[in-house]
mmCIF file of C-alpha atoms in Angstrom:
data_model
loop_
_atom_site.group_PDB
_atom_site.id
_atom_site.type_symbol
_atom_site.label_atom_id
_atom_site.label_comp_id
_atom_site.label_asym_id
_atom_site.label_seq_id
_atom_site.Cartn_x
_atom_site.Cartn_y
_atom_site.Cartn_z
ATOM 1 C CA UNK A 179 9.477 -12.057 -12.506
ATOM 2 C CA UNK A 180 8.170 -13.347 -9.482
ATOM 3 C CA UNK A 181 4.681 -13.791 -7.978
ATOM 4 C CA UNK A 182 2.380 -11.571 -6.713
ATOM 5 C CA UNK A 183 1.606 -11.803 -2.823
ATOM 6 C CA UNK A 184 -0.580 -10.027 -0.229
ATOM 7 C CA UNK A 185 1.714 -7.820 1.963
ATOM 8 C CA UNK A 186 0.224 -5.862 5.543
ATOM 9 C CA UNK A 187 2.174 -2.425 6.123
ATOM 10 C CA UNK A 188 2.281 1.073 7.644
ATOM 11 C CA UNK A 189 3.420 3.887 9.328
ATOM 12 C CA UNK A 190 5.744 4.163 11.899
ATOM 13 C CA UNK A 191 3.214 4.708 14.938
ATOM 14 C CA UNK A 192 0.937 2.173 13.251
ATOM 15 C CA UNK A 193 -2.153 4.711 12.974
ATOM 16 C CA UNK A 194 -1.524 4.045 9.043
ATOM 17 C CA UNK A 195 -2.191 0.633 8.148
ATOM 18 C CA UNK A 196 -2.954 -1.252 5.087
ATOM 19 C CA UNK A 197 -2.792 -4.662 2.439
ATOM 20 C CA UNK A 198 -1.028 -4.241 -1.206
ATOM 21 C CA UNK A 199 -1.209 -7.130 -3.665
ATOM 22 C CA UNK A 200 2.303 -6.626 -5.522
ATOM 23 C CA UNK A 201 4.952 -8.634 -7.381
ATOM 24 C CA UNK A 202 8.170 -7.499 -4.616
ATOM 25 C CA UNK A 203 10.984 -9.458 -7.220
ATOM 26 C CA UNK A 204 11.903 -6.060 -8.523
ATOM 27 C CA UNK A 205 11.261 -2.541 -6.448
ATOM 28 C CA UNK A 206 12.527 0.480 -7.741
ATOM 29 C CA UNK A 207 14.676 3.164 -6.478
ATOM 30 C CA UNK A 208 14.374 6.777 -7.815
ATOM 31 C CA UNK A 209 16.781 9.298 -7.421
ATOM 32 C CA UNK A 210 14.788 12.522 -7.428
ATOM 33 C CA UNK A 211 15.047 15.132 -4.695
ATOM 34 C CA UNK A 212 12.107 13.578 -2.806
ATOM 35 C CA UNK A 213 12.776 9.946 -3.337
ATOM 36 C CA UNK A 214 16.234 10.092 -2.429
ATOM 37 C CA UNK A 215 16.101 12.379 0.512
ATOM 38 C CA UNK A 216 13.782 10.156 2.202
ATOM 39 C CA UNK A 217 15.451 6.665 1.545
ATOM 40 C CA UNK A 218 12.604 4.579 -0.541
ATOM 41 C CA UNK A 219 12.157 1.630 -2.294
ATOM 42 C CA UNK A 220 9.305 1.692 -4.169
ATOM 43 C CA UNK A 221 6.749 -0.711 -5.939
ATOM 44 C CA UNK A 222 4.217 0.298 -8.308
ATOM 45 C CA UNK A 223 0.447 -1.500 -8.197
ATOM 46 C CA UNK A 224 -3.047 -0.275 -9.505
ATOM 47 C CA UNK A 225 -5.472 1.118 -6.670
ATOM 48 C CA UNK A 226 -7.499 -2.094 -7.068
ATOM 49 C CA UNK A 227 -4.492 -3.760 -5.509
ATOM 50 C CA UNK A 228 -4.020 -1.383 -3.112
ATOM 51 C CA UNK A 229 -6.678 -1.336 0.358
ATOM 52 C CA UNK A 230 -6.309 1.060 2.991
ATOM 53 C CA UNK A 231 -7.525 -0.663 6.491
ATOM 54 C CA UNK A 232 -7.163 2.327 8.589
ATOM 55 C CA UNK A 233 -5.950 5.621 9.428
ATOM 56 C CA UNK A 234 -7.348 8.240 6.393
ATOM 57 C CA UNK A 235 -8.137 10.906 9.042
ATOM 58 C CA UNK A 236 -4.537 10.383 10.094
ATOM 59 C CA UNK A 237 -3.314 10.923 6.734
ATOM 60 C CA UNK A 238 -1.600 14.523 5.286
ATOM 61 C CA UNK A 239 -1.467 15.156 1.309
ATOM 62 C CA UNK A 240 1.677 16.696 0.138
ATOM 63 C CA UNK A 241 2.208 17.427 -3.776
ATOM 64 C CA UNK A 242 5.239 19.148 -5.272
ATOM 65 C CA UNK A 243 6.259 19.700 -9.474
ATOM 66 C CA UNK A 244 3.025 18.636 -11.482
ATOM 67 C CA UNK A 245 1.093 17.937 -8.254
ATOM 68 C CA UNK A 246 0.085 14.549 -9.779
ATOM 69 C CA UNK A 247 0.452 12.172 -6.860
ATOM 70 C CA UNK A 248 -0.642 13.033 -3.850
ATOM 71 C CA UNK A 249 2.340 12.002 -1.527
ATOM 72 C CA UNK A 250 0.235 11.291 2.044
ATOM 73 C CA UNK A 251 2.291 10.720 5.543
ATOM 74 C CA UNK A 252 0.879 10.312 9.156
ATOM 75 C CA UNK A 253 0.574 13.502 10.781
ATOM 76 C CA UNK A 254 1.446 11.628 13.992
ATOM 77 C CA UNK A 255 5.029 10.380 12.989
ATOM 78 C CA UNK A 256 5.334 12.054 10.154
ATOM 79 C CA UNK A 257 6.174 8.401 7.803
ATOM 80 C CA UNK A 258 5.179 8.216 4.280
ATOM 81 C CA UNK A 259 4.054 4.867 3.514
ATOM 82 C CA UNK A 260 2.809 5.279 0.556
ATOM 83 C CA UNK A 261 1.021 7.949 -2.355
ATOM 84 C CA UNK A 262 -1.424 8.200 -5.035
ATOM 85 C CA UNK A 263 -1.477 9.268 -8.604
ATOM 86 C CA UNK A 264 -2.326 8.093 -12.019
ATOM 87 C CA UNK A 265 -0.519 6.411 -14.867
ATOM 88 C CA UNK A 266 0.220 8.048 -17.819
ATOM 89 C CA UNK A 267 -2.949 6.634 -19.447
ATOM 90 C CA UNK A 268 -5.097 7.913 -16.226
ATOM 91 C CA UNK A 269 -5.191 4.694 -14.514
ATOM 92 C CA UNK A 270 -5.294 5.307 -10.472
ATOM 93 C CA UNK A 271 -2.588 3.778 -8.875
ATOM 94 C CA UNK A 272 -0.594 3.612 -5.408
ATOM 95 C CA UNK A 273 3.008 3.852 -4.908
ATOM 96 C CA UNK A 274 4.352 1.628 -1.842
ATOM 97 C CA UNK A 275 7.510 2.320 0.255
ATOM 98 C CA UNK A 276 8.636 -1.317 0.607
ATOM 99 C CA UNK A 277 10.618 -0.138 3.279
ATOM 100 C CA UNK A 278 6.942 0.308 5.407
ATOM 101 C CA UNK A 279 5.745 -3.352 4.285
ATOM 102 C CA UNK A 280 5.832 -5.360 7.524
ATOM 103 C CA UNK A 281 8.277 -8.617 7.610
ATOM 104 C CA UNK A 282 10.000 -8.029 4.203
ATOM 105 C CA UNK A 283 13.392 -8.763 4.508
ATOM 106 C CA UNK A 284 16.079 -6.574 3.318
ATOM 107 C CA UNK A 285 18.024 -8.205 -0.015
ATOM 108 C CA UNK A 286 14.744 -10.549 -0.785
ATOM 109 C CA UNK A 287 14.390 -8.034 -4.135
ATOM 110 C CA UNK A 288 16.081 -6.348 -7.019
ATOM 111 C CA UNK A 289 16.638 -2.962 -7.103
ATOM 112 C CA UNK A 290 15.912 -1.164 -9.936
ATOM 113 C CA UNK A 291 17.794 2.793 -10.371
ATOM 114 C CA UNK A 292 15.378 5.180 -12.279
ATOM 115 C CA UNK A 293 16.736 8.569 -13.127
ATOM 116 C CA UNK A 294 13.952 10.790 -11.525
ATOM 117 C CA UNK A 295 16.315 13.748 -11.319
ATOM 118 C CA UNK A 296 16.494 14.293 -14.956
ATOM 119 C CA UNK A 297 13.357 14.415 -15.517
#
């Protein structure tokens, strides 16, 4: 396991900006419809770990199945950099799309496959 670091990221258009503490040695990459049809690579941290610096008027909530996370992209460009939801034992947390973390470079992580579809 590696080390947890301070990482800046965003949206595409950069009205969406904000800091995650997270450990990027492993990042996950689900399979279900939504996950795969839009390409991430995920990392899990609690909301304590998670600041948003700007853009929450820019922000649009989608939620699909259970409508437990609350999947939020720009409404400029449309990017999802990240949601919220809770784990299973109701601790708020935020799910980041490594792929909107600024100067992370491709192959510096593991990938880890979950099998979202099945479930």
């Amino acid at each position: 396991m590696g080390t947890a670091k301070t990482y800046c990221g965003g949206c595409h258009c950069g009205n969406v900006r904000f800091e995650v503490e997270a450990d990027l040695a492993r990042v996950v990459e689900c399979n279900c419809s939504h996950c795969s049809r839009k390409g991430f690579l995920l990392t899990f941290v609690t909301s304590d770990r998670f600041r948003l610096l700007q853009g929450e008027e820019a922000l649009v909530d989608y939620q699909f199945n259970r409508r437990i996370g609350h999947h939020l992209f720009c409404k400029v460009c449309g990017v999802e950099a990240f949601w919220r939801s809770v784990q299973s034992d109701g601790t708020p947390m935020a799910i980041v799309n490594v792929r909107c973390l600024d100067d992370v470079p491709p192959g510096s992580f593991t990938v880890t496959h979950v099998d979202g579809k099945s479930r």
